[in-house]
Coordinates of C-alpha atoms in Angstrom, one line a residue:
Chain A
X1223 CA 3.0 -22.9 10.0
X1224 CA 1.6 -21.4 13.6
X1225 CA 2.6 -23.1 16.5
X1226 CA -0.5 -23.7 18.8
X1227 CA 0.5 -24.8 22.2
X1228 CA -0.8 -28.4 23.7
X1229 CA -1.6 -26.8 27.0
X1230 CA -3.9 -23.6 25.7
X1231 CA -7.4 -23.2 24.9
X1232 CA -8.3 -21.0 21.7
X1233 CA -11.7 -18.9 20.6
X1234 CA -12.5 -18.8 16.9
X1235 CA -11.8 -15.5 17.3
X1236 CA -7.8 -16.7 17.5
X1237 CA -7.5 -15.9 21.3
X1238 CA -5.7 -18.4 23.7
X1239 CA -6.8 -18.5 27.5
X1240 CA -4.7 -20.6 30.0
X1241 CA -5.8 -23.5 32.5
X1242 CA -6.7 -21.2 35.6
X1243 CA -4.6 -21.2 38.5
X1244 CA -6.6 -20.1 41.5
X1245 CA -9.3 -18.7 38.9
X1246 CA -7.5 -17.0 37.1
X1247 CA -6.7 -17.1 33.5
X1248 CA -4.1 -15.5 31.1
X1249 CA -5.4 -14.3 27.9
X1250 CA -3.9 -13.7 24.6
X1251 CA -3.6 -13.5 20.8
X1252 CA -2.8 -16.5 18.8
X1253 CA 0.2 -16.5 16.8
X1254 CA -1.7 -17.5 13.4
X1255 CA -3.9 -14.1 14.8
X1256 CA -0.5 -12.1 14.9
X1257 CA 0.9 -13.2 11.8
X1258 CA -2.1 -12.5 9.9
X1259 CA -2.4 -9.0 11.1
X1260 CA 1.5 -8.5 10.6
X1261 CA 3.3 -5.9 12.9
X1262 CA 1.0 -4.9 15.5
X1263 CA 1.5 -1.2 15.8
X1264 CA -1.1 -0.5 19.0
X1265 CA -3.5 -2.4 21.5
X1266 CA -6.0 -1.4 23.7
X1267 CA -7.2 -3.7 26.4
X1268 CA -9.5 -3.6 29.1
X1269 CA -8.7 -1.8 32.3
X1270 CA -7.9 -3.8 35.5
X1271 CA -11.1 -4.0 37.2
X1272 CA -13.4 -4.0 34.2
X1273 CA -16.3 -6.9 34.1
X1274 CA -15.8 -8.9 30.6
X1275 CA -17.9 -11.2 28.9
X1276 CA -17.2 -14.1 27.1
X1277 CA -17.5 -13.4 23.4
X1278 CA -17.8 -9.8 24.1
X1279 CA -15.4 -7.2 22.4
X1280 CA -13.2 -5.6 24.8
X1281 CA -10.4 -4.1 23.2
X1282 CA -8.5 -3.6 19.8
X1283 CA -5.7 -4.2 18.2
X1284 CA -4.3 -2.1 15.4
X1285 CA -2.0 -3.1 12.2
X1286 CA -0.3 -1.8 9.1
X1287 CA -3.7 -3.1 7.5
X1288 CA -6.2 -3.5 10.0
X1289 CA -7.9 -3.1 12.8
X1290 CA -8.8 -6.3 14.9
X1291 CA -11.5 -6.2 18.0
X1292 CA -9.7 -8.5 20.9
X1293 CA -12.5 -10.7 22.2
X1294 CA -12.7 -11.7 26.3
X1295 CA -12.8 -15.7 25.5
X1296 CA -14.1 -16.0 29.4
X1297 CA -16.6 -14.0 31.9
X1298 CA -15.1 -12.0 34.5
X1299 CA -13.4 -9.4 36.3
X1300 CA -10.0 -8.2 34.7
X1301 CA -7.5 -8.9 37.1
X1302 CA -4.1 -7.9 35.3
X1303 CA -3.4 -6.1 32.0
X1304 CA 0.1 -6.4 30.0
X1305 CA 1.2 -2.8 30.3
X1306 CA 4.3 -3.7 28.3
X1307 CA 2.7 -5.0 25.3
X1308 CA 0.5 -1.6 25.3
X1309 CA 4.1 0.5 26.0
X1310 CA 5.1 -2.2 22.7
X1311 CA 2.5 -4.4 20.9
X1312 CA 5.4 -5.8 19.0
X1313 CA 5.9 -7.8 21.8
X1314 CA 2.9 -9.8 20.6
X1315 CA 4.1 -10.6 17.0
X1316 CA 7.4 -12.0 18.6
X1317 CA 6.6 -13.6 21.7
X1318 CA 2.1 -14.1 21.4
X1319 CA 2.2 -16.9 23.9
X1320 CA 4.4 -15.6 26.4
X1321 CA 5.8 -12.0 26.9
X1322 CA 2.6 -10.6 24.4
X1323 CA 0.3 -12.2 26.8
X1324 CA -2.7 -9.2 27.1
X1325 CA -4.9 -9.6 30.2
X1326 CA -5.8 -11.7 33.0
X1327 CA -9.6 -12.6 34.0
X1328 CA -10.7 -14.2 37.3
X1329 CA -13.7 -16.8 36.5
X1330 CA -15.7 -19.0 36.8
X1331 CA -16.0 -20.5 33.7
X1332 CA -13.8 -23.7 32.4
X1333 CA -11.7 -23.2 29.4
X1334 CA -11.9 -26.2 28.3
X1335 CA -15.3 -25.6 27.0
X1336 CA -13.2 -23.7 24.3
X1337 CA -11.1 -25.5 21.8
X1338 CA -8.1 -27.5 22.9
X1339 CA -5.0 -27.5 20.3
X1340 CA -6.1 -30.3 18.1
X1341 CA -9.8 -28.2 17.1
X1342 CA -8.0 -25.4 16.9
X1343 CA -5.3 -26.4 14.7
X1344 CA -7.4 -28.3 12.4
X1345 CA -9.8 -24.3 12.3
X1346 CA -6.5 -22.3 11.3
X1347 CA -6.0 -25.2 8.5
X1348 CA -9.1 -24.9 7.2
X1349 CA -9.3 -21.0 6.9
Chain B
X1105 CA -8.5 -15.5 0.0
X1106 CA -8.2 -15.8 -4.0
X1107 CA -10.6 -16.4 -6.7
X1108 CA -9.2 -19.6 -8.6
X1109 CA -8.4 -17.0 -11.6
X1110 CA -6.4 -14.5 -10.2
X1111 CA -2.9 -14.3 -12.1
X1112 CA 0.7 -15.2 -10.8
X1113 CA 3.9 -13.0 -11.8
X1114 CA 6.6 -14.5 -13.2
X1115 CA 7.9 -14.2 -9.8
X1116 CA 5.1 -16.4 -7.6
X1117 CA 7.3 -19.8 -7.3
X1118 CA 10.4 -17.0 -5.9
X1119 CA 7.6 -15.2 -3.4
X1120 CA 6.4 -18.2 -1.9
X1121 CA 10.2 -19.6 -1.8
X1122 CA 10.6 -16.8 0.5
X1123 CA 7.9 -17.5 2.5
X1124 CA 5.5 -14.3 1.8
X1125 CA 1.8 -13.8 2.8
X1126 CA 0.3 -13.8 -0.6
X1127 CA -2.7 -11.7 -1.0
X1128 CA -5.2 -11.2 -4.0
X1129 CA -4.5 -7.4 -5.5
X1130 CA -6.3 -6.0 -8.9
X1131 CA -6.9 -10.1 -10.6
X1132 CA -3.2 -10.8 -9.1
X1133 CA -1.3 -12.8 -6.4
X1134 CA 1.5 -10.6 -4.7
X1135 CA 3.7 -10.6 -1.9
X1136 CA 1.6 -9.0 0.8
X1137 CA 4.5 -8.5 3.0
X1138 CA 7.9 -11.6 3.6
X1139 CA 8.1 -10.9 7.4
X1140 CA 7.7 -8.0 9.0
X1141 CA 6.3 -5.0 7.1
X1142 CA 7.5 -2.1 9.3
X1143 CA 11.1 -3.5 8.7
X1144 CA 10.5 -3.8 5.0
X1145 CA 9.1 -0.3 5.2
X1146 CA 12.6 1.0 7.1
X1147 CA 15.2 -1.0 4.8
X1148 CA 13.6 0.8 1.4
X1149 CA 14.1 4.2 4.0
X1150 CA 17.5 2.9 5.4
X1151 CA 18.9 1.0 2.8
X1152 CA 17.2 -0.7 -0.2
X1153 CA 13.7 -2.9 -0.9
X1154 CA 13.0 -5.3 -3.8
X1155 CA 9.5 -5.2 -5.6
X1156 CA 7.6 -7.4 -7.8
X1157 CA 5.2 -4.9 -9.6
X1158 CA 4.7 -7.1 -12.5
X1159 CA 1.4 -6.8 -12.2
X1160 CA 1.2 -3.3 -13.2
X1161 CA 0.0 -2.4 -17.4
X1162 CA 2.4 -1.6 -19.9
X1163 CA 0.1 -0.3 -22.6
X1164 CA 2.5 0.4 -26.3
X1165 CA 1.4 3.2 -28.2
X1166 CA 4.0 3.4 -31.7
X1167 CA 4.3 4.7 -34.9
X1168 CA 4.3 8.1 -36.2
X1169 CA 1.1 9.9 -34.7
X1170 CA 1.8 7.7 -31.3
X1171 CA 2.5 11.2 -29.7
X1172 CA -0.5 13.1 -31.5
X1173 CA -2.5 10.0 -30.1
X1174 CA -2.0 10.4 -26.7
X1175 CA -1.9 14.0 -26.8
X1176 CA -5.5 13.5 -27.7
X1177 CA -6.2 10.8 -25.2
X1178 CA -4.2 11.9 -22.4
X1179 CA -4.6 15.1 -20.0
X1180 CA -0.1 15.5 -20.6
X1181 CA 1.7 16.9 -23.3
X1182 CA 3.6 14.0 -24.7
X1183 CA 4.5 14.7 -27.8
X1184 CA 7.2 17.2 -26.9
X1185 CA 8.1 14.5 -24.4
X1186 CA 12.3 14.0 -25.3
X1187 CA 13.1 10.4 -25.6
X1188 CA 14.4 8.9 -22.8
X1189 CA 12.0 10.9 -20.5
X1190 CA 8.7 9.9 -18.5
X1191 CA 6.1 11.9 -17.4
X1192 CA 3.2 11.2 -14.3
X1193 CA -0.1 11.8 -15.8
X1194 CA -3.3 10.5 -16.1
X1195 CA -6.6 9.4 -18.7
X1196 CA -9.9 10.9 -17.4
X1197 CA -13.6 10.7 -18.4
X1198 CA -15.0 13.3 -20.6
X1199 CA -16.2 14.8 -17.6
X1200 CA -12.3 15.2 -16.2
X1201 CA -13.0 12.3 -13.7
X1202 CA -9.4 10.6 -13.6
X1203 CA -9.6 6.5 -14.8
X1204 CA -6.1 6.1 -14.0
X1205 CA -2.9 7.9 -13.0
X1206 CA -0.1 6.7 -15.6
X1207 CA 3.2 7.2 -15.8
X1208 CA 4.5 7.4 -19.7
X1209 CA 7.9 6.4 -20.9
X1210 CA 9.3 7.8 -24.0
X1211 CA 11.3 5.0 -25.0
X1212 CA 12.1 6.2 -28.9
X1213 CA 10.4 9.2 -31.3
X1214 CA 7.7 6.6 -32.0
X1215 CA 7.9 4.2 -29.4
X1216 CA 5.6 5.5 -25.8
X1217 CA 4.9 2.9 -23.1
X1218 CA 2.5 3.7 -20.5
X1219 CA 2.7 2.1 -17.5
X1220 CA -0.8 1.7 -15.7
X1221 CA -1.8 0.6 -12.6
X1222 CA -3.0 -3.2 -12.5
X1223 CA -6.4 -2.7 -11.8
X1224 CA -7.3 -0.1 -15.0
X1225 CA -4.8 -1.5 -17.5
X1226 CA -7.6 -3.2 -19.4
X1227 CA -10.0 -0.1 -18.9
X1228 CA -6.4 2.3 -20.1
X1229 CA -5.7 -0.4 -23.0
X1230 CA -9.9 0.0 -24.4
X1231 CA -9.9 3.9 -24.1
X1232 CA -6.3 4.3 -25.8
X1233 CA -7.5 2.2 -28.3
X1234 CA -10.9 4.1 -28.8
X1235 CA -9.2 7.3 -28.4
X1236 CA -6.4 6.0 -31.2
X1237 CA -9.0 5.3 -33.8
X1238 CA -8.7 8.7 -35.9
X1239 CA -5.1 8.6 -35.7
X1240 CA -4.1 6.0 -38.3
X1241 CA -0.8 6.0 -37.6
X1242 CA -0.5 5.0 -34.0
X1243 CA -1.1 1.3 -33.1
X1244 CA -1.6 0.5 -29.3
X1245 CA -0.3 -2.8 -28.0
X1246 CA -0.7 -3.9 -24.3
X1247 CA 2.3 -6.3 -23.8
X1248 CA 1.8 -6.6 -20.4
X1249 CA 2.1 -10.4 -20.1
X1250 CA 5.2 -9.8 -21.3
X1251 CA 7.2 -7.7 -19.2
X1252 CA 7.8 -8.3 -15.3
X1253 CA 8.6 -5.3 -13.8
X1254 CA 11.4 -5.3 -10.5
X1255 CA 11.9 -2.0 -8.6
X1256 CA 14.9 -1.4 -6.6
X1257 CA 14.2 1.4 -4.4
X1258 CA 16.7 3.0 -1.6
X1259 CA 19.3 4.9 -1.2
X1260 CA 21.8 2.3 -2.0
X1261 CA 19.6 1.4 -5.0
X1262 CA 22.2 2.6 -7.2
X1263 CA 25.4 1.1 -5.2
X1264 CA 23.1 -2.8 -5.9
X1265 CA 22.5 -2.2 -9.5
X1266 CA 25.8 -0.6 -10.3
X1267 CA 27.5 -4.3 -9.3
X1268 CA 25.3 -5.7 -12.4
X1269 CA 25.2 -2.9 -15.1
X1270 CA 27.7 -0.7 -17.1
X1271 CA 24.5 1.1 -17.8
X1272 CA 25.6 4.9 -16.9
X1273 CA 23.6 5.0 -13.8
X1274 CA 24.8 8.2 -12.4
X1275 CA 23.9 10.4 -15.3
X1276 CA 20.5 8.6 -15.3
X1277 CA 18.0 11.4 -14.0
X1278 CA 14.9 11.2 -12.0
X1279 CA 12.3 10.6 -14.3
X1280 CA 14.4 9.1 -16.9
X1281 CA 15.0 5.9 -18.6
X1282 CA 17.8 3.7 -20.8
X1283 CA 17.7 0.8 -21.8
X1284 CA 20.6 -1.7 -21.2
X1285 CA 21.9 -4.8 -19.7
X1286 CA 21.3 -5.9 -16.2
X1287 CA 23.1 -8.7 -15.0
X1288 CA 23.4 -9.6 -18.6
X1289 CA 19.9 -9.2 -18.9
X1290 CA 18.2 -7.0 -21.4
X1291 CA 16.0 -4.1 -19.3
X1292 CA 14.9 -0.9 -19.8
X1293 CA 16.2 1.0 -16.6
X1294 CA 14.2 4.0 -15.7
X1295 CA 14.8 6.1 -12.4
X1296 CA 11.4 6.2 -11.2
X1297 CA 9.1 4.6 -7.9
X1298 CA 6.4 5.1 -5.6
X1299 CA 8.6 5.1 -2.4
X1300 CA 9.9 8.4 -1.3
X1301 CA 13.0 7.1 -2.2
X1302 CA 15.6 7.1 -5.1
X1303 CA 15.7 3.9 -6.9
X1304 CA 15.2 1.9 -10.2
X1305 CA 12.5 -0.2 -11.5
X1306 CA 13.6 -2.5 -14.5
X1307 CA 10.9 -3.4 -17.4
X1308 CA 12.3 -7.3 -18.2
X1309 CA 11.4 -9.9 -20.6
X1310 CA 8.7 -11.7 -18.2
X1311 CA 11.1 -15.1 -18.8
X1312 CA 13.9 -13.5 -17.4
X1313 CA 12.2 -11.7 -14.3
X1314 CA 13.4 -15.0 -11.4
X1315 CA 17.2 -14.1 -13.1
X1316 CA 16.9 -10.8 -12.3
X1317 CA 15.4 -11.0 -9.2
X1318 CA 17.8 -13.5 -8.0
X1319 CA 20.9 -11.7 -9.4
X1320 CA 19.8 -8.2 -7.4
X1321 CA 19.1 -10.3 -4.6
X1322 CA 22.8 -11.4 -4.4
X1323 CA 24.2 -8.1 -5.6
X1324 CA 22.4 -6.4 -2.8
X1325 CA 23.5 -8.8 0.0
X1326 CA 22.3 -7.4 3.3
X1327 CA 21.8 -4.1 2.1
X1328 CA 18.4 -5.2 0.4
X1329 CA 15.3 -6.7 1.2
X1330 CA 12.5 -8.1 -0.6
X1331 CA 9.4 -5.9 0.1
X1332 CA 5.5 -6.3 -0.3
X1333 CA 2.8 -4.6 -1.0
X1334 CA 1.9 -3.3 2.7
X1335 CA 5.3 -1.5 2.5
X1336 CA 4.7 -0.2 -0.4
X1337 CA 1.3 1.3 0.6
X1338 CA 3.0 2.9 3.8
X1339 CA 6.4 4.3 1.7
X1340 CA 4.1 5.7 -1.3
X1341 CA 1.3 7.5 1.9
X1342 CA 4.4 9.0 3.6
X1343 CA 5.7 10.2 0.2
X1344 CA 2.2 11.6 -0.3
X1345 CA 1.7 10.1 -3.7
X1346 CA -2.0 8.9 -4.5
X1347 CA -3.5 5.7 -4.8
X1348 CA -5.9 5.2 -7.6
X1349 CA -9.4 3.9 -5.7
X1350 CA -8.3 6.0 -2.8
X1351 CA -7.3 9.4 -3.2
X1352 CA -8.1 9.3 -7.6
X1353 CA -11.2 7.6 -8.7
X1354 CA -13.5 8.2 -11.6
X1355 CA -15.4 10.9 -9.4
X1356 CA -12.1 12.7 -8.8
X1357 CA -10.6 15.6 -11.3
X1358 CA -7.0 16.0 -10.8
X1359 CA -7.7 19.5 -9.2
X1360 CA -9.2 18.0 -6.5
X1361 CA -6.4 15.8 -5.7
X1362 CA -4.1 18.8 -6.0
X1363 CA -2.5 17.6 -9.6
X1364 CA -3.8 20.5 -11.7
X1365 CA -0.4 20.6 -12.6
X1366 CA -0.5 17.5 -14.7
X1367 CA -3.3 19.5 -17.0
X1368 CA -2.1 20.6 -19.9
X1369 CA -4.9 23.1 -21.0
X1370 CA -2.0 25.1 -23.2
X1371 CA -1.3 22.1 -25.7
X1372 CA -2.5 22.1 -28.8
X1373 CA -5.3 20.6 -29.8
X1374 CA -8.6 19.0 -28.1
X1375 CA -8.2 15.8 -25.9
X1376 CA -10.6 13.7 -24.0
X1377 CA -11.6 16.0 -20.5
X1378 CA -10.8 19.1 -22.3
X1379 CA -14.1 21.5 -21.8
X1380 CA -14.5 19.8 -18.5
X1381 CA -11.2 20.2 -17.2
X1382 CA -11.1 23.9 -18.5
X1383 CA -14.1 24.7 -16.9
X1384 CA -13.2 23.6 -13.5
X1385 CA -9.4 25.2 -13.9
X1386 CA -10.2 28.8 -12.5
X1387 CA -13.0 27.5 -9.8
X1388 CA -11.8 26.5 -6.5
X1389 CA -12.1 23.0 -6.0
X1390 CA -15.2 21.8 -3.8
X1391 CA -12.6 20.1 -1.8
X1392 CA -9.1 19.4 -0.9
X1393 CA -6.7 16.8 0.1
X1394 CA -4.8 17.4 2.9
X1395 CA -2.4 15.4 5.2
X1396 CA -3.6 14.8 8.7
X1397 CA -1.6 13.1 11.7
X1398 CA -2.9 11.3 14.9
X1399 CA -2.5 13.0 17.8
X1400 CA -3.3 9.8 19.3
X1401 CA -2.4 6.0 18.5
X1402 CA -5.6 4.4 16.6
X1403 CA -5.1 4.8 13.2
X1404 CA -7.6 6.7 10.7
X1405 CA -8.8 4.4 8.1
X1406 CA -9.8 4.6 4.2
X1407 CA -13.6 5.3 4.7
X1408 CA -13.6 7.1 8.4
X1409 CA -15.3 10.4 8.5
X1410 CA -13.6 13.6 9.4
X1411 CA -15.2 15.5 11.8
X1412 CA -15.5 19.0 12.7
X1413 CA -15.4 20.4 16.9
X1414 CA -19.2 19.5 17.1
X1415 CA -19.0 16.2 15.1
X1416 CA -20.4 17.6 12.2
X1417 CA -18.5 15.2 9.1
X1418 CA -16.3 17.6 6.6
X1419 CA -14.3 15.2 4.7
X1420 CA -13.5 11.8 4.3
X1421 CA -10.0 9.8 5.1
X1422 CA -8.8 8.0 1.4
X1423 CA -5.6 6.7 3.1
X1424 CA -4.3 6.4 6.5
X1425 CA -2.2 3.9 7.9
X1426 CA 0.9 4.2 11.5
X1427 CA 3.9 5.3 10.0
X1428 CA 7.0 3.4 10.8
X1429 CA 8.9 7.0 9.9
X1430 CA 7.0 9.4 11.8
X1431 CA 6.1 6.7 14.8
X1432 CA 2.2 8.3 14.2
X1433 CA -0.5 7.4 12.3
X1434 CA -1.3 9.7 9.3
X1435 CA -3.6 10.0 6.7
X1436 CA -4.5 11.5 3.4
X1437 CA -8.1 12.8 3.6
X1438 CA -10.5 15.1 1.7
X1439 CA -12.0 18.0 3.4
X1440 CA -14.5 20.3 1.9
X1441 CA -13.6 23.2 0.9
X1442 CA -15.3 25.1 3.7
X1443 CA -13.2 23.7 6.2
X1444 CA -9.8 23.2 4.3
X1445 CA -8.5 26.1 6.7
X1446 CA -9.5 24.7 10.0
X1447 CA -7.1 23.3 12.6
X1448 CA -9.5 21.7 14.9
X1449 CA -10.4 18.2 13.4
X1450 CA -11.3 14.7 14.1
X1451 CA -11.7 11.4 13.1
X1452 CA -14.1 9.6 13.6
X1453 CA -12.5 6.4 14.4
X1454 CA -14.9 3.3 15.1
X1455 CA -17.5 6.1 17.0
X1456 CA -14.7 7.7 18.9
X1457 CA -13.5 11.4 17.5
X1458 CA -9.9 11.4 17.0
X1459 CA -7.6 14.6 17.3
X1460 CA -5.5 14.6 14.4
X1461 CA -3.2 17.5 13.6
X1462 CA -3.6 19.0 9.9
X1463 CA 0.2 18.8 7.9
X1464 CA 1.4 19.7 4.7
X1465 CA 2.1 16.7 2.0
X1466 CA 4.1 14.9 1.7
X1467 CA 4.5 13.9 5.7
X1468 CA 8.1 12.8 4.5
X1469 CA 10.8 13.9 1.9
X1470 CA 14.2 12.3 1.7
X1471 CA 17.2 14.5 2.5
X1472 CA 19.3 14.1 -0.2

């Protein structure tokens, strides 16, 4: 079974977003997301700068199977970008809530409007 | 996500023991992939991989005309098939459009089995049976609920299996079969896979298939891994072996897929595909299939147009998937004739146009 952090907020499109610390957010891939796509092979994420919009495809990630669109989970302004998970996206299968971390978004929006741990484990039980 | 019929190996309680991803192929549960695919993939290049392909047909054809038979119904010659041999070939349509790619044992001078893939064996089993009707004296018998079939594929394939046979697996040649005991098991051991790779796969009594599994399991100690289907998608793409529904389909001929080989106009006789196959043997096919590697990192997909300088679509991707061999992403793909020469292409992945380089198959052949 997926681990799903008590502190995170999660999309239903299996991305996690952090409290934010001075309006900032981390954003990444579950690890029910990972583990379903299998070895992540290549990820392509939004450029530090870029505007993103909450629900809005910004980047992809590719798999032995399958190719995945990474969702922005908040609106904003891109603020950091993982270079080492681009350099390895393996990163993401082993570590997705830490080191695999993808992008970080300054905004104004509250993740807690997203689903906290409990809704989102009781969505990955379901599927 | 399953439909509530789809059909369990032998082997489903030992798969989920292991903890696969279990996903729904051809009416069947199988082992998607036990952990990570890409190191499943590198062990059956490295070392050795374990497979479940129990879901796969085995189709019986006996008795004295069994070879006349499928002469008739197949596009191979295997009646002068010795015993002990196999053969790749394949059934097609009276128009010469392949229904399935087969591989046929010879297992005694009236005793064929033809192994075919999961999703045709009930459309191989009806036209063997139709095509069998004017020979009396060939029965056709699809016991594939009860065989399992285990692959051991690697190059230490034959160091795992030697540990639990005195079955003389050194003079046992590529494309050949024997039957013996397997860990005290009674198998029929043929030297043939979909890998790239040397290696075994074993036809068991379906109620000893968790026995077998288990004993190669321990025999192969940390020299083997159990590996899914995803691997074996990847290992069979960098072999360049086709997939039936990607690269073969009902609308393919085997000149088209670059198998004209397998068509044995020169036997004697008429057989299913005949005229059409004959017709088409001198003309250049409309189309090729060709090998194509990213120049890039996104990956061309089954489906994904391939594109000419001006975007203009010339072919279609059947197979493409990263490589854990070649570090790229490659692809099988047909291109229409017209362009089979060019060196500039594309893909068009997801509305972007791809560089990818045009290769020879296979993208990978083992050394030794």
């Amino acid at each position: 079974m997926s681990t799903v952090p008590e502190t995170l907020y999660y999309t239903q499109e299996h991305e996690w977003v952090t409290e934010p610390s001075d309006g900032v957010v981390s954003i990444g891939i579950t690890a029910y997301a990972a583990d379903a796509l299998g070895d992540i092979v290549y990820v392509s994420l939004p450029q530090e700068g870029a505007s993103v919009e909450a629900g809005e495809p910004c980047g992809e990630a590719e798999s032995t199977k399958s190719v995945s669109d990474v969702y922005s989970p908040v609106t904003g302004e891109v603020v950091a970008v993982n270079t080492a998970v681009e350099e390895d996206p393996a990163v993401i299968n082993s570590d997705p809530y830490g080191e695999g971390w993808l992008f970080r978004v300054r905004t104004d929006d509250d993740p807690a409007d997203l689903l906290d741990a409990p809704a989102y484990s009781k969505l990955i039980e379901e599927a | 996500m399953s439909t509530p019929d789809a059909k369990r190996t032998p082997l489903h309680e030992v798969h989920a023991e292991l903890g696969a991803m279990i996903t729904e192929f051809a009416g069947y549960l199988m082992p998607l992939r036990y952990g990570s695919e890409t190191a499943e993939h590198q062990a059956v290049r490295a070392s050795a991989g374990l497979f479940d392909l129990s879901h796969m047909g085995e189709i019986f054809v006996t008795g004295p005309q069994a070879g006349a038979a499928l002469d008739h119904a197949l596009i191979g010659h295997l009646s002068v098939l010795p015993v002990g041999r196999a053969r790749y070939t394949m059934i097609v349509n009276p128009a010469g459009g392949v229904l399935d790619d087969l591989i046929v044992y010879r297992l005694a001078s009236e005793t064929y089995m033809v192994v075919a893939n999961a999703a045709n064996a009930a459309t191989v089993r009806a036209e063997l049976t139709e095509r069998s009707e004017e020979f009396e004296k060939a029965t056709v018998d699809d016991r594939s609920a009860a065989y399992a079939l285990i692959a051991v594929q690697g190059p230490k394939a034959q160091a795992i299996l030697a540990k639990l046979t005195d079955a003389p697996l050194a003079d046992l040649k590529y494309y050949a079969i024997l039957p013996g005991k397997v860990a005290g098991l009674d198998a029929l051991i043929a030297r043939t896979g979909y890998t790239g790779e040397d290696g075994f796969e074993l036809f068991v009594g379906a109620g000893d298939a968790v026995a077998l599994w288990q004993a190669v399991t321990e025999a192969g100690g940390d020299d083997l891994r159990p590996a899914g289907l995803s691997a074996r998608d990847t290992l069979r793409l960098e072999a360049g072996m086709p997939l039936y529904g990607n690269e073969l389909t009902a609308e393919t001929t085997p000149y088209d897929a670059g198998l004209g080989r397998t068509v044995k106009l020169d036997k004697p006789g008429d057989f299913v595909g005949r005229a059409a196959l004959a017709a088409l043997a001198d003309t250049p096919p409309g189309r090729a299939l060709v090998g194509l590697v990213a120049r890039g990192r996104r990956v061309p997909r089954h489906g994904y147009d391939v594109v000419t300088p001006d975007g203009t679509p010339c072919g279609v991707v059947t197979s493409g998937a990263p490589s854990p061999t070649l570090g790229r992403p490659i692809a099988m793909a047909y291109i229409d004739a017209g362009h089979a020469e060019d060196t500039d292409l594309a893909v068009d992945i997801r509305g972007k146009h791809e560089p990818v380089d045009k290769v020879a198959l296979p993208f990978y052949r083992r050394t030794s």
